[in-house]
Short mmCIF file of C-alpha atoms in Angstrom, two decimals:
data_model
loop_
_atom_site.label_atom_id
_atom_site.label_comp_id
_atom_site.label_asym_id
_atom_site.label_seq_id
_atom_site.Cartn_x
_atom_site.Cartn_y
_atom_site.Cartn_z
CA UNK A 125 1.15 -4.10 -17.56
CA UNK A 126 -0.96 -5.29 -14.83
CA UNK A 127 -4.60 -4.15 -13.94
CA UNK A 128 -5.54 -2.58 -11.03
CA UNK A 129 -9.01 -1.48 -11.96
CA UNK A 130 -11.79 -2.97 -10.25
CA UNK A 131 -15.29 -2.28 -9.86
CA UNK A 132 -17.01 -1.44 -6.78
CA UNK A 133 -20.55 -1.80 -6.94
CA UNK A 134 -21.02 -1.18 -10.97
CA UNK A 135 -18.61 1.94 -10.71
CA UNK A 136 -15.32 1.04 -12.10
CA UNK A 137 -12.32 2.62 -10.11
CA UNK A 138 -8.68 3.12 -11.06
CA UNK A 139 -7.14 0.96 -8.13
CA UNK A 140 -8.75 -0.73 -4.96
CA UNK A 141 -6.97 1.93 -2.56
CA UNK A 142 -9.62 4.26 -0.57
CA UNK A 143 -8.67 6.34 2.44
CA UNK A 144 -11.06 5.29 5.29
CA UNK A 145 -13.44 7.88 6.67
CA UNK A 146 -11.99 9.73 9.54
CA UNK A 147 -8.37 9.63 8.32
CA UNK A 148 -8.62 11.85 5.41
CA UNK A 149 -10.88 14.62 6.28
CA UNK A 150 -12.49 16.00 3.20
CA UNK A 151 -9.26 15.57 1.17
CA UNK A 152 -7.45 19.11 1.40
CA UNK A 153 -4.85 18.41 3.99
CA UNK A 154 -3.77 15.59 1.72
CA UNK A 155 -4.22 17.47 -1.59
CA UNK A 156 -1.59 20.34 -0.18
CA UNK A 157 0.88 17.16 -0.47
CA UNK A 158 -0.07 14.83 -3.53
CA UNK A 159 -2.47 14.80 -6.33
CA UNK A 160 -5.36 12.85 -4.95
CA UNK A 161 -7.01 12.12 -7.85
CA UNK A 162 -4.33 9.19 -7.98
CA UNK A 163 -6.88 7.47 -5.37
CA UNK A 164 -9.86 5.03 -6.14
CA UNK A 165 -11.71 7.16 -3.96
CA UNK A 166 -11.74 8.34 -0.56
CA UNK A 167 -14.54 7.92 2.31
CA UNK A 168 -14.70 11.21 3.59
CA UNK A 169 -15.17 12.45 7.26
CA UNK A 170 -18.26 10.54 9.01
CA UNK A 171 -21.22 12.83 8.52
CA UNK A 172 -24.53 13.07 10.71
CA UNK A 173 -27.44 14.78 10.51
CA UNK A 174 -26.66 17.77 12.97
CA UNK A 175 -23.15 19.21 13.80
CA UNK A 176 -21.11 17.57 16.09
CA UNK A 177 -18.23 18.71 18.19
CA UNK A 178 -17.14 15.22 19.37
CA UNK A 179 -15.99 13.69 22.52
CA UNK A 180 -13.85 16.09 24.95
CA UNK A 181 -9.78 15.45 24.55
CA UNK A 182 -7.84 13.67 25.03
CA UNK A 183 -8.88 12.02 22.11
CA UNK A 184 -5.95 9.68 21.10
CA UNK A 185 -3.61 7.37 22.52
CA UNK A 186 -0.29 5.13 21.38
CA UNK A 187 -0.61 1.29 21.25
CA UNK A 188 1.65 -1.46 20.33
CA UNK A 189 1.37 -0.95 16.25
CA UNK A 190 -1.37 0.97 16.50
CA UNK A 191 -3.39 3.66 18.26
CA UNK A 192 -6.63 4.44 19.87
CA UNK A 193 -9.15 7.51 18.81
CA UNK A 194 -12.49 8.43 20.38
CA UNK A 195 -13.38 11.35 18.12
CA UNK A 196 -16.79 11.14 18.34
CA UNK A 197 -18.05 11.62 15.07
CA UNK A 198 -16.93 15.79 14.79
CA UNK A 199 -18.40 16.90 12.21
CA UNK A 200 -20.16 20.45 10.62
CA UNK A 201 -23.78 18.49 9.82
CA UNK A 202 -24.92 17.32 6.54
CA UNK A 203 -26.18 20.80 5.20
CA UNK A 204 -22.68 22.55 5.90
CA UNK A 205 -20.91 19.47 4.44
CA UNK A 206 -23.09 19.84 1.43
CA UNK A 207 -22.68 23.56 1.34
CA UNK A 208 -19.27 23.97 2.25
CA UNK A 209 -17.17 20.96 2.05
CA UNK A 210 -18.25 19.32 -1.44
CA UNK A 211 -17.49 22.31 -3.35
CA UNK A 212 -14.01 22.68 -2.01
CA UNK A 213 -13.58 19.24 -1.97
CA UNK A 214 -14.55 19.08 -6.08
CA UNK A 215 -11.66 21.73 -6.34
CA UNK A 216 -9.32 18.85 -5.34
CA UNK A 217 -10.66 15.67 -6.56
CA UNK A 218 -12.48 14.78 -9.66
CA UNK A 219 -13.62 11.26 -9.06
CA UNK A 220 -16.56 10.17 -7.24
CA UNK A 221 -16.21 10.14 -3.83
CA UNK A 222 -17.68 7.94 -0.92
CA UNK A 223 -20.02 9.61 1.35
CA UNK A 224 -19.81 8.30 4.92
CA UNK A 225 -22.80 8.80 7.19
CA UNK A 226 -23.69 8.17 10.75
CA UNK A 227 -26.71 8.82 12.71
CA UNK A 228 -28.42 8.08 16.19
CA UNK A 229 -32.05 7.09 15.05
CA UNK A 230 -33.07 5.33 11.90
CA UNK A 231 -34.66 8.53 10.70
CA UNK A 232 -31.11 10.39 11.10
CA UNK A 233 -29.68 7.83 8.82
CA UNK A 234 -32.41 8.29 6.05
CA UNK A 235 -32.41 11.98 6.56
CA UNK A 236 -28.37 12.09 5.90
CA UNK A 237 -28.42 9.71 3.71
CA UNK A 238 -31.36 10.99 1.28
CA UNK A 239 -29.64 14.65 1.28
CA UNK A 240 -26.14 13.25 0.00
CA UNK A 241 -27.72 10.69 -2.78
CA UNK A 242 -28.66 13.86 -4.67
CA UNK A 243 -25.16 15.14 -4.63
CA UNK A 244 -23.55 14.42 -8.17
CA UNK A 245 -19.85 13.80 -6.68
CA UNK A 246 -21.20 11.23 -4.43
CA UNK A 247 -20.67 7.88 -5.97
CA UNK A 248 -21.33 5.51 -3.05
CA UNK A 249 -22.90 5.62 0.51
CA UNK A 250 -20.91 4.33 3.19
CA UNK A 251 -23.38 3.77 6.13
CA UNK A 252 -21.55 3.48 9.51
CA UNK A 253 -23.47 1.45 11.95
CA UNK A 254 -20.64 0.80 13.79
CA UNK A 255 -18.80 3.73 15.55
CA UNK A 256 -17.58 2.50 18.98
CA UNK A 257 -17.01 6.28 20.06
CA UNK A 258 -20.70 7.56 20.15
CA UNK A 259 -23.37 6.63 23.17
CA UNK A 260 -26.88 5.61 22.14
CA UNK A 261 -26.34 5.37 18.66
CA UNK A 262 -23.55 4.54 15.96
CA UNK A 263 -22.60 1.08 16.91
CA UNK A 264 -25.84 -0.10 18.62
CA UNK A 265 -27.09 -0.17 14.93
CA UNK A 266 -24.33 -2.64 13.87
CA UNK A 267 -24.63 -5.27 16.65
CA UNK A 268 -27.67 -7.10 15.81
CA UNK A 269 -28.89 -8.63 12.32
CA UNK A 270 -32.14 -6.81 13.02
CA UNK A 271 -30.90 -3.37 13.80
CA UNK A 272 -28.95 -3.57 10.82
CA UNK A 273 -31.35 -5.11 8.37
CA UNK A 274 -33.61 -1.93 9.15
CA UNK A 275 -31.12 0.74 8.83
CA UNK A 276 -30.10 -0.94 5.66
CA UNK A 277 -33.76 -1.34 4.25
CA UNK A 278 -34.45 2.24 5.38
CA UNK A 279 -31.67 3.76 3.72
CA UNK A 280 -31.84 1.97 0.69
CA UNK A 281 -35.52 3.04 0.25
CA UNK A 282 -34.60 6.36 0.05
CA UNK A 283 -31.21 6.19 -2.09
CA UNK A 284 -30.63 5.55 -5.81
CA UNK A 285 -26.49 4.99 -5.13
CA UNK A 286 -24.93 2.06 -4.29
CA UNK A 287 -25.18 1.57 -0.32
CA UNK A 288 -22.34 -0.08 1.33
CA UNK A 289 -22.94 -0.75 4.93
CA UNK A 290 -19.65 -0.12 7.57
CA UNK A 291 -19.60 -2.98 10.01
CA UNK A 292 -18.38 -3.39 13.72
CA UNK A 293 -16.22 -5.88 14.60
CA UNK A 294 -17.33 -5.86 18.38
CA UNK A 295 -20.02 -8.33 18.06
CA UNK A 296 -19.89 -12.19 18.26
CA UNK A 297 -20.99 -12.95 14.86
CA UNK A 298 -20.31 -10.49 11.92
CA UNK A 299 -21.27 -12.58 9.29
CA UNK A 300 -24.83 -12.97 10.34
CA UNK A 301 -25.02 -9.23 10.68
CA UNK A 302 -23.31 -8.88 6.73
CA UNK A 303 -26.16 -11.38 5.70
CA UNK A 304 -28.75 -9.34 7.25
CA UNK A 305 -27.65 -6.18 5.29
CA UNK A 306 -27.45 -7.98 2.31
CA UNK A 307 -31.08 -9.43 2.35
CA UNK A 308 -32.14 -5.64 3.23
CA UNK A 309 -30.63 -4.46 -0.18
CA UNK A 310 -27.19 -3.65 0.69
CA UNK A 311 -24.86 -3.04 -2.34
CA UNK A 312 -21.99 -3.74 -0.38
CA UNK A 313 -20.35 -4.34 2.97
CA UNK A 314 -16.97 -2.25 4.39
CA UNK A 315 -15.24 -3.85 7.50
CA UNK A 316 -13.94 -3.47 10.15
CA UNK A 317 -14.31 -0.33 11.86
CA UNK A 318 -12.56 -0.28 14.82
CA UNK A 319 -11.63 -2.55 17.69
CA UNK A 320 -13.12 -1.03 21.38
CA UNK A 321 -9.85 -0.48 23.58
CA UNK A 322 -8.69 1.02 26.45
CA UNK A 323 -5.29 2.64 27.93
CA UNK A 324 -4.69 3.70 31.40
CA UNK A 325 -2.24 6.26 32.25
CA UNK A 326 0.07 5.25 35.20
CA UNK A 327 0.74 8.77 36.60
CA UNK A 328 -2.96 9.64 36.76
CA UNK A 329 -4.36 5.83 37.44
CA UNK A 330 -7.00 6.80 34.60
CA UNK A 331 -8.01 5.97 31.19
CA UNK A 332 -5.77 8.05 29.12
CA UNK A 333 -8.91 8.70 26.65
CA UNK A 334 -11.49 11.09 28.45
CA UNK A 335 -13.98 9.14 26.60
CA UNK A 336 -12.58 6.25 28.73
CA UNK A 337 -12.40 3.83 25.68
CA UNK A 338 -11.26 4.36 21.99
CA UNK A 339 -11.26 2.47 18.73
CA UNK A 340 -7.85 0.34 18.24
CA UNK A 341 -6.43 0.84 14.54
CA UNK A 342 -3.49 0.52 12.83
CA UNK A 343 -1.48 -2.99 11.59
CA UNK A 344 -2.09 -4.55 14.83
CA UNK A 345 -5.26 -5.64 13.90
CA UNK A 346 -4.67 -6.53 10.19
CA UNK A 347 -4.69 -10.06 11.47
CA UNK A 348 -8.32 -9.67 13.15
CA UNK A 349 -9.41 -7.68 10.06
CA UNK A 350 -8.35 -10.64 7.40
CA UNK A 351 -10.36 -13.09 9.69
CA UNK A 352 -13.56 -11.17 9.54
CA UNK A 353 -13.37 -10.57 6.00
CA UNK A 354 -12.99 -14.03 5.18
CA UNK A 355 -15.62 -15.19 7.17
CA UNK A 356 -17.97 -12.36 5.60
CA UNK A 357 -16.75 -13.74 2.23
CA UNK A 358 -18.02 -16.91 2.64
CA UNK A 359 -21.56 -15.48 4.03
CA UNK A 360 -22.43 -13.08 1.41
CA UNK A 361 -22.17 -12.10 -2.12
CA UNK A 362 -22.10 -8.54 -2.23
CA UNK A 363 -18.43 -7.11 -2.73
CA UNK A 364 -16.72 -6.60 0.46
CA UNK A 365 -14.28 -3.18 1.02
CA UNK A 366 -11.74 -4.43 3.57
CA UNK A 367 -9.95 -2.39 6.11
CA UNK A 368 -7.98 -2.63 9.19
CA UNK A 369 -4.26 -2.07 9.67
CA UNK A 370 -3.63 -1.65 5.81
CA UNK A 371 -0.36 -0.21 5.27
CA UNK A 372 1.42 -1.54 2.42
CA UNK A 373 1.10 -2.86 -1.52
CA UNK A 374 1.41 -6.24 0.08
CA UNK A 375 -1.50 -5.52 2.65
CA UNK A 376 -3.99 -4.87 -0.07
CA UNK A 377 -3.23 -7.87 -2.12
CA UNK A 378 -3.86 -10.00 1.26
CA UNK A 379 -7.00 -8.39 2.26
CA UNK A 380 -7.96 -8.79 -1.35
CA UNK A 381 -7.38 -12.60 -1.49
CA UNK A 382 -9.14 -12.92 2.10
CA UNK A 383 -12.27 -11.64 -0.08
CA UNK A 384 -12.17 -7.90 -0.31
CA UNK A 385 -12.90 -6.13 -3.55
CA UNK A 386 -11.43 -3.11 -2.63
CA UNK A 387 -9.60 -2.05 0.55
CA UNK A 388 -9.54 1.04 2.91
CA UNK A 389 -6.29 2.45 4.25
CA UNK A 390 -7.18 4.36 7.86
CA UNK A 391 -4.44 5.07 10.54
CA UNK A 392 -1.55 4.92 8.14
CA UNK A 393 -2.60 8.14 6.54
CA UNK A 394 -2.08 9.86 10.12
CA UNK A 395 1.55 8.54 10.45
CA UNK A 396 2.52 8.43 6.87
CA UNK A 397 0.37 11.27 4.92
CA UNK A 398 1.69 9.90 1.45
CA UNK A 399 0.84 6.16 2.35
CA UNK A 400 -2.12 5.94 0.17
CA UNK A 401 0.25 7.16 -2.55
CA UNK A 402 2.90 4.92 -1.72
CA UNK A 403 0.57 2.06 -1.95
CA UNK A 404 -0.76 2.50 -5.14
CA UNK A 405 2.81 3.44 -6.85
CA UNK A 406 3.95 0.17 -5.49
CA UNK A 407 0.96 -1.81 -6.31
CA UNK A 408 1.96 -2.77 -9.78
CA UNK A 409 5.51 -4.04 -8.76
CA UNK A 410 4.01 -5.94 -5.86
CA UNK A 411 1.49 -7.61 -8.19
CA UNK A 412 4.24 -8.65 -10.65
CA UNK A 413 6.12 -10.25 -7.76
CA UNK A 414 3.49 -12.50 -6.90
CA UNK A 415 2.56 -13.20 -10.53
CA UNK A 416 -0.75 -11.27 -10.56
CA UNK A 417 -1.79 -9.89 -13.98
CA UNK A 418 -5.25 -8.49 -12.71
CA UNK A 419 -6.34 -7.63 -9.15
CA UNK A 420 -9.64 -8.90 -10.13
CA UNK A 421 -8.16 -12.63 -10.37
CA UNK A 422 -7.02 -12.67 -6.46
CA UNK A 423 -10.40 -11.35 -4.74
CA UNK A 424 -11.29 -14.45 -2.43
CA UNK A 425 -8.18 -16.19 -3.74
CA UNK A 426 -7.50 -17.74 -0.27
CA UNK A 427 -10.87 -19.58 -0.15
CA UNK B 71 3.73 20.51 5.66
CA UNK B 72 6.08 18.92 4.17
CA UNK B 73 7.88 15.95 4.77
CA UNK B 74 11.87 15.88 5.09
CA UNK B 75 14.62 13.58 6.18
CA UNK B 76 16.69 15.36 8.66
CA UNK B 77 19.97 14.22 9.91
CA UNK B 78 20.96 14.80 13.61
CA UNK B 79 24.17 17.14 14.00
CA UNK B 80 23.83 16.93 17.80
CA UNK B 81 21.53 16.01 20.94
CA UNK B 82 22.90 17.02 24.05
CA UNK B 83 21.52 17.31 27.53
CA UNK B 84 20.67 20.89 28.91
CA UNK B 85 19.56 20.03 31.97
CA UNK B 86 18.89 16.66 33.80
CA UNK B 87 15.90 15.62 31.26
CA UNK B 88 15.70 18.84 28.74
CA UNK B 89 17.92 18.47 25.68
CA UNK B 90 18.70 20.11 22.63
CA UNK B 91 18.77 18.58 19.42
CA UNK B 92 20.14 20.35 16.25
CA UNK B 93 18.96 18.71 12.85
CA UNK B 94 20.20 19.60 9.16
CA UNK B 95 17.92 19.19 6.64
CA UNK B 96 15.49 21.07 4.67
CA UNK B 97 13.73 24.20 6.92
CA UNK B 98 11.88 26.18 4.07
CA UNK B 99 8.39 27.03 5.35
CA UNK B 100 9.22 26.74 9.06
CA UNK B 101 8.15 29.44 11.31
CA UNK B 102 8.42 30.43 14.90
CA UNK B 103 5.19 28.94 17.24
CA UNK B 104 4.88 26.25 14.54
CA UNK B 105 5.85 22.49 15.50
CA UNK B 106 7.37 19.44 13.69
CA UNK B 107 5.87 15.88 14.25
CA UNK B 108 8.63 13.24 14.21
CA UNK B 109 8.54 9.82 13.11
CA UNK B 110 10.34 7.30 15.79
CA UNK B 111 11.44 3.97 15.31
CA UNK B 112 9.07 1.46 17.47
CA UNK B 113 6.33 3.98 18.00
CA UNK B 114 3.19 4.14 16.30
CA UNK B 115 2.36 7.82 16.36
CA UNK B 116 4.62 10.69 15.24
CA UNK B 117 5.52 12.89 17.95
CA UNK B 118 4.78 16.51 17.76
CA UNK B 119 7.77 18.81 19.11
CA UNK B 120 7.92 22.57 19.08
CA UNK B 121 10.15 24.59 16.94
CA UNK B 122 12.76 26.40 18.92
CA UNK B 123 15.11 27.69 16.22
CA UNK B 124 15.58 27.76 12.52
CA UNK B 125 18.15 28.69 10.03
CA UNK B 126 18.46 27.93 6.33
CA UNK B 127 19.52 24.44 6.82
CA UNK B 128 19.20 23.56 10.68
CA UNK B 129 16.21 22.99 12.69
CA UNK B 130 16.84 23.29 16.46
CA UNK B 131 14.49 21.61 18.77
CA UNK B 132 14.44 21.60 22.64
CA UNK B 133 12.85 18.88 24.39
CA UNK B 134 11.59 17.58 28.05
CA UNK B 135 11.79 13.90 28.40
CA UNK B 136 8.17 13.11 29.65
CA UNK B 137 7.14 9.68 28.24
CA UNK B 138 8.17 7.03 25.77
CA UNK B 139 8.67 8.96 22.53
CA UNK B 140 10.74 11.42 24.25
CA UNK B 141 12.66 8.85 25.98
CA UNK B 142 13.85 7.48 22.38
CA UNK B 143 14.74 10.97 21.52
CA UNK B 144 17.15 11.57 24.05
CA UNK B 145 19.11 8.37 23.30
CA UNK B 146 19.44 9.32 19.39
CA UNK B 147 22.81 10.40 18.33
CA UNK B 148 24.76 12.43 15.68
CA UNK B 149 24.30 11.19 12.28
CA UNK B 150 21.32 9.42 12.72
CA UNK B 151 18.61 10.38 10.24
CA UNK B 152 14.83 11.31 11.23
CA UNK B 153 11.80 11.43 9.29
CA UNK B 154 10.17 14.81 10.32
CA UNK B 155 6.68 16.72 8.96
CA UNK B 156 7.48 20.20 9.25
CA UNK B 157 5.62 23.48 8.60
CA UNK B 158 2.68 22.39 11.20
CA UNK B 159 0.63 24.36 13.08
CA UNK B 160 -0.08 28.17 12.51
CA UNK B 161 2.74 29.99 14.33
CA UNK B 162 3.26 33.49 15.79
CA UNK B 163 1.48 36.28 14.23
CA UNK B 164 4.31 38.98 14.87
CA UNK B 165 2.45 41.76 13.39
CA UNK B 166 0.21 42.37 16.40
CA UNK B 167 3.25 42.47 19.04
CA UNK B 168 3.46 46.51 19.09
CA UNK B 169 6.70 47.87 19.86
CA UNK B 170 7.31 46.20 23.47
CA UNK B 171 5.99 42.80 23.18
CA UNK B 172 6.57 40.39 26.51
CA UNK B 173 7.15 37.08 26.19
CA UNK B 174 6.41 34.30 28.55
CA UNK B 175 7.80 30.66 28.78
CA UNK B 176 7.11 28.59 31.53
CA UNK B 177 9.63 25.06 31.32
CA UNK B 178 9.10 23.26 28.26
CA UNK B 179 7.18 26.23 26.99
CA UNK B 180 10.41 28.38 26.58
CA UNK B 181 11.99 26.88 23.30
CA UNK B 182 9.05 28.41 21.26
CA UNK B 183 9.90 31.76 22.84
CA UNK B 184 13.63 31.54 20.95
CA UNK B 185 12.77 32.03 17.77
CA UNK B 186 9.67 34.35 18.06
CA UNK B 187 12.06 36.30 20.07
CA UNK B 188 14.74 36.39 17.73
CA UNK B 189 11.94 37.42 14.99
CA UNK B 190 10.48 40.16 16.96
CA UNK B 191 14.01 41.37 17.76
CA UNK B 192 15.27 41.78 14.18
CA UNK B 193 11.86 43.36 13.38
CA UNK B 194 13.33 46.24 15.55
CA UNK B 195 10.81 45.33 18.74
CA UNK B 196 12.07 45.91 22.44
CA UNK B 197 11.79 42.05 23.45
CA UNK B 198 11.12 41.27 27.43
CA UNK B 199 11.30 37.85 28.15
CA UNK B 200 10.06 35.92 31.39
CA UNK B 201 11.34 32.33 31.88
CA UNK B 202 9.45 30.37 34.41
CA UNK B 203 11.31 27.28 36.13
CA UNK B 204 10.66 25.35 39.22
CA UNK B 205 14.41 25.89 40.39
CA UNK B 206 17.68 26.93 39.46
CA UNK B 207 18.63 23.29 37.92
CA UNK B 208 16.22 23.30 35.57
CA UNK B 209 17.09 26.61 33.94
CA UNK B 210 18.22 26.43 30.21
CA UNK B 211 18.46 29.17 27.24
CA UNK B 212 18.79 32.24 29.40
CA UNK B 213 22.20 33.09 27.74
CA UNK B 214 20.95 32.60 24.48
CA UNK B 215 17.74 34.70 24.93
CA UNK B 216 20.34 37.24 26.37
CA UNK B 217 22.72 36.84 23.32
CA UNK B 218 19.71 37.81 21.14
CA UNK B 219 19.49 41.21 22.96
CA UNK B 220 16.08 40.66 25.06
CA UNK B 221 15.70 41.59 28.70
CA UNK B 222 15.30 38.38 30.75
CA UNK B 223 13.94 37.99 33.88
CA UNK B 224 14.19 34.37 35.50
CA UNK B 225 11.53 33.20 37.86
CA UNK B 226 11.90 29.97 39.98
CA UNK B 227 9.24 28.45 42.32
CA UNK B 228 11.55 27.68 45.02
CA UNK B 229 13.38 30.83 44.73
CA UNK B 230 16.88 29.19 44.24
CA UNK B 231 17.39 31.96 41.24
CA UNK B 232 15.73 35.17 39.77
CA UNK B 233 12.56 36.14 41.28
CA UNK B 234 10.70 33.76 43.73
CA UNK B 235 7.54 32.39 42.34
CA UNK B 236 5.45 31.95 38.98
CA UNK B 237 6.01 33.88 35.67
CA UNK B 238 2.95 36.33 36.74
CA UNK B 239 5.17 37.36 39.73
CA UNK B 240 7.84 38.78 37.15
CA UNK B 241 5.11 40.98 35.50
CA UNK B 242 5.63 43.95 37.28
CA UNK B 243 9.48 43.59 36.64
CA UNK B 244 8.92 44.09 32.75
CA UNK B 245 8.77 47.60 32.68
CA UNK B 246 5.35 47.65 30.48
CA UNK B 247 4.24 45.66 27.36
CA UNK B 248 2.35 45.94 24.62
CA UNK B 249 1.41 42.49 24.05
CA UNK B 250 1.65 39.23 25.38
CA UNK B 251 3.36 35.86 23.74
CA UNK B 252 3.16 32.52 25.97
CA UNK B 253 3.77 29.02 25.72
CA UNK B 254 3.79 26.71 29.12
CA UNK B 255 1.48 24.56 31.21
CA UNK B 256 -2.03 25.34 30.79
CA UNK B 257 -2.27 26.30 34.47
CA UNK B 258 0.39 29.00 33.60
CA UNK B 259 -1.15 29.93 30.62
CA UNK B 260 -4.54 30.69 32.72
CA UNK B 261 -2.51 32.60 35.39
CA UNK B 262 -0.97 34.86 32.57
CA UNK B 263 -4.28 35.15 30.83
CA UNK B 264 -5.77 36.69 34.35
CA UNK B 265 -3.13 38.78 35.16
CA UNK B 266 -1.97 39.98 31.69
CA UNK B 267 -3.03 43.39 30.93
CA UNK B 268 -2.94 43.39 27.10
CA UNK B 269 -4.18 40.81 24.25
CA UNK B 270 -1.79 38.05 23.24
CA UNK B 271 -1.39 34.86 21.62
CA UNK B 272 -1.51 31.73 23.80
CA UNK B 273 0.16 28.43 22.54
CA UNK B 274 -1.58 25.35 23.56
CA UNK B 275 -0.58 21.37 23.79
CA UNK B 276 -2.77 18.10 23.25
CA UNK B 277 -2.49 14.61 22.36
CA UNK B 278 -2.27 14.53 18.59
CA UNK B 279 -3.07 11.79 16.03
CA UNK B 280 -1.81 13.22 12.79
CA UNK B 281 -0.64 16.44 13.71
CA UNK B 282 -1.74 17.87 10.49
CA UNK B 283 -5.29 18.35 10.47
CA UNK B 284 -6.78 15.19 9.36
CA UNK B 285 -8.19 13.30 12.46
CA UNK B 286 -9.70 15.54 14.37
CA UNK B 287 -7.90 14.31 17.50
CA UNK B 288 -6.91 17.80 18.88
CA UNK B 289 -9.94 19.66 18.66
CA UNK B 290 -10.96 22.44 21.19
CA UNK B 291 -13.81 24.79 21.29
CA UNK B 292 -12.99 28.53 20.83
CA UNK B 293 -15.23 31.68 20.66
CA UNK B 294 -14.28 31.65 16.78
CA UNK B 295 -15.33 28.19 16.77
CA UNK B 296 -14.14 24.63 16.87
CA UNK B 297 -10.41 24.68 16.40
CA UNK B 298 -7.83 21.90 15.25
CA UNK B 299 -4.89 22.40 17.87
CA UNK B 300 -2.52 21.07 15.24
CA UNK B 301 -4.04 22.65 12.25
CA UNK B 302 -5.84 25.98 13.43
CA UNK B 303 -3.42 26.17 16.50
CA UNK B 304 -1.30 25.45 18.52
CA UNK B 305 -1.79 29.40 18.93
CA UNK B 306 -4.82 31.06 19.57
CA UNK B 307 -5.64 34.44 20.23
CA UNK B 308 -6.39 35.49 23.67
CA UNK B 309 -9.99 36.61 23.09
CA UNK B 310 -10.88 33.40 21.59
CA UNK B 311 -9.85 31.01 24.42
CA UNK B 312 -12.55 29.31 26.38
CA UNK B 313 -10.94 27.44 29.43
#
C-alpha cells in the first residue's frame, strides 16, 4: 500500500490531483461520467465580482501538443455562483472545493474572496492574478512583486481560509513575485497559468482567436512549468500547487519532485474527460514502479 | 455523454472533398442534431463532427475536408479504431415540427438533416428537404433522402443542377411548410432566418475546446441568455437567435 494523501495548507486531501479552474466548470459535466469525489479537490470556474460574458468567439485554437484559449473569465458573478452553482456542486461533490477568484481591481478581489470565504464548502481560495485573456486586470496584478503583494495582503485581511495565489509565467522573474506573495501572508502558490500565445489563420491572414492572443496550455508547456516550480520552490517555504501540461501519473510525480505539494490538471480534462480519474487510478502503480511509498517523501526531491 | 471506441466500417469519398464514414460501436444515447467529438492521432483537440445517421450499432458521419483534422480523417481505413465522445449537444426537437416540416441543409450542413428526416418520416410527417450546393459535382445524399420518402429540392449556385441560386430561392417550391429545421454556413442560416415564414430550429457551429460544456470555449449570446454551442446547442430556436 502506498500513501497518496498530502496536506495542502493544513487541509488533508486523499491525493494531490486537482482539476484546474476553467477546465472543470463547477463539476457537473464530469459528475455525469464518474464520481468526482475521487479527486483530491477541484478548482472551480474563475469567479469575479460581476457576471462576465467573456471574449468573443473564436476563443480556442489548436497548437502543437496543446491549445490556446481566450475565454476571458466567463462566469455568472459571485452572487450567482453562491446562490446557484455551489448548491448544485454540493450534490455531486462532498469534499472541500477550491474557489478560484479573479478581478480587475484590488477591491474586486477583496469583495469576491470575502463572500466565498464564508461558504462552508470552500476549503481554499485560489486567487488568480495571472489571467492573460482579460484586459486591465487579471495578469497585470501578477506581473510585479509590488502589485502581487498588494492583492495578497488585501485578500488575507478579509479571509480566514488558506489563500493560494495563482501566478503567471509571463514574467521575467517568477520567484520574486512568489516571494512577495509569501511576504504578504499567502498560504500557498499555484503555478503556472497559461503562456501567452497566438495562432494565425493562413487563409484569412488574421489571428484565429478573436482576442488575438490566448493562453497556451497542454503537454507542450510541462517543461516550462517544471522549471518555474523548481525555481519558486527554492524561493519560498509555502506549498506550491504545480500545473502546466500534466496529463499522466508520471507527470504528477515529476511535478512533485520539482517542488509541488499538489498538482492541477487543466487542458487534459478537455481532451480526455476521464483524465483526472485515470491519473488517480494509475498513481499507486506508478509510485510502486519508482519505489515511492509516500508521495510526501518526493516533494522537492529533485533539489 | 459517453466515451466509446468505434471501429471504422467504411470511409469513402462521396464527392471531391466530402466523405462518408461508418463506425461500428455503441450508439446508445445518440440523437439527430447532436455531434460527436473524435480523438485524432497527432492532434491535440478532438474534432467535432455532426451525426448524419445512426442505428443500433452503426454511426454514420459525413464530413468535408476543411483542415488538418478532417484531412487526417480522410486517410483513415476500415478496421481502424477511433476514440469518440458521443451524445454531445441538445439535438433537434421533433415535437415542434407540425405536420409538414421543411428541412434545409447547405453543403456540409446537409448531413444532420438526414437522421432528422428519417425520424420525422417515421413519426408520420410529410418532409420537404432543400439541399443547397455550389454546383452539381458537389451534390451528395440526394438519393438517400429520396429513399427515405422525403420530397427533395436541390439548389446549385451555378445552376448546374436543380434550382439555380441559394436554398432560399427554393422556398416557394415546397408547397407550404409548418416549421423549419436548418443547418449550414452562417450566411445561409441568416438568409433562411429572414426568408423563412415559420418558427424553426437552427444548428450552429463554433470552434470548441472540450465539446461537453466544461471550458466555455464556444459560448454565444442568445435572447435566452448565454449558451454554450456544444452543450446548450448546437441547435437554437429561431426566437432566441441574436445575429
